[in-house]
Amino acid sequence: MSSYAETLAENVEEQSEADQSAPETQEKPEEPPGGVDELTLVEAICDGLHTEMSQDERVMMLGQDIGRNGGVFRATDALHEEFGDDRVVDTPLAESGIIGSSIGLSLSGMRPVGEIQFMGFLYPGFDQLVSHASRMRSRTHGQLNLPMVIRMPYGGGIRAPEHHSESKEAFFVHEPGLKVVTPSTPYDAKGLLTAAIRDPDPVMFLEPKLIYRAFREEVPERSYEIDLGEAAVRREGSDISVFSWGAMTRPALIAAEELAEEGIDCEVVDLRSLSPLDFDTIIDSFEKTGRGAIVHEAPKTGGLGAEIAATIQEEALMYQEAPIQRIAGYDAHIPLHALEDYYLPQAVRIQDGIREAMEF
């Protein structure tokens, strides 16, 4: 691995250590039978990969630096030692080749998990996704499906250069035939990844690298699934519904806890699955509160928040008490270093948007 990649991984660790001071407000899942480990999100991903590869010989991985080096962020650490060259494949720097090979392997009976080192590196492989992976079931009238996963770290906040901090989830959500998920906790990371690997269709598994090592929670040693397409209510509330996903769930929860001291009771919904969206949970929450805010770090225009807001207008207009707030990244490329924190929605900016909805 290059010294440059090592530096990026160190930046993630530094940002995660700083985030440790944030209060942990998410409810822990009930402890399941069997052993549990205290894992970070990236460790839970590695554990999920190990568990599935141990149980199913069809599961294999391919990507740049994932083998002997264990990945830029150590998401595949030690897997090559256990499973060898045939199942943990180091590839050239060729995103189109990684995704195209995953398609061919899947059609041949394997369950490949491809890794794109950063979301901003995906673009050379985009043609393989939209021209082939997303269309295989439709193209063959249901005769062929394509069980494959494409993993990629995404999002900003780690002081990385250009192409290393993109949040382009709307690209994939817009494409029929692709499922899109992103975890915000270690428990969810393993369960969602397991479900993604076992799913019969291609799944984009987006990993919020800002919180790779932000906190630990109990993760079962056994295999388990979290159904794709199901959101999680992280905090119950009655005044306003706050919808978020990935790394933005933590600042949304922090904002909610601080606003509670002002008498504003926020419900925080972690979408987890971006395609398919859990519209039942979204609408149920909004009908309860009558107000809404959507938090994402992607640019505001054309972001997934607009789709959520439009659906609420269509399905729950008569419950609406105020305009829905979109608290998002700006319509610009994510800036470098010094300005990065101003671009990302922080708890203070989220609070301002929620107050605006409450004061309408």
Coordinates of N, CA and C in Angstrom, one line a residue, residues 12 87 92 110 164 193 196-197 203 292 347:
V12 N -8.6 9.1 8.8 CA -9.9 8.5 9.3 C -9.8 8.2 10.7
R87 N -9.7 -16.5 -3.6 CA -11.0 -15.9 -3.1 C -10.8 -14.5 -2.6
P92 N -5.7 -5.0 -10.6 CA -5.1 -3.7 -11.0 C -6.0 -2.6 -10.7
M110 N -20.8 -17.6 -8.8 CA -20.1 -17.1 -7.6 C -21.0 -16.0 -7.0
H164 N -11.9 11.7 -3.3 CA -11.8 10.8 -2.1 C -12.9 11.1 -1.2
L193 N -24.6 -6.1 5.4 CA -23.7 -6.7 4.5 C -24.0 -8.2 4.2
A196 N -26.9 -8.3 2.0 CA -26.5 -7.9 0.6 C -25.9 -9.0 -0.1
I197 N -25.0 -9.7 0.5 CA -24.3 -10.8 -0.1 C -25.2 -11.9 -0.5
V203 N -26.1 -5.2 -5.3 CA -26.3 -4.3 -4.2 C -25.1 -3.4 -4.1
G292 N -40.9 17.9 9.1 CA -39.8 17.0 8.7 C -38.5 17.8 8.3
A347 N -23.9 19.3 13.6 CA -25.1 19.4 14.5 C -25.7 20.8 14.6

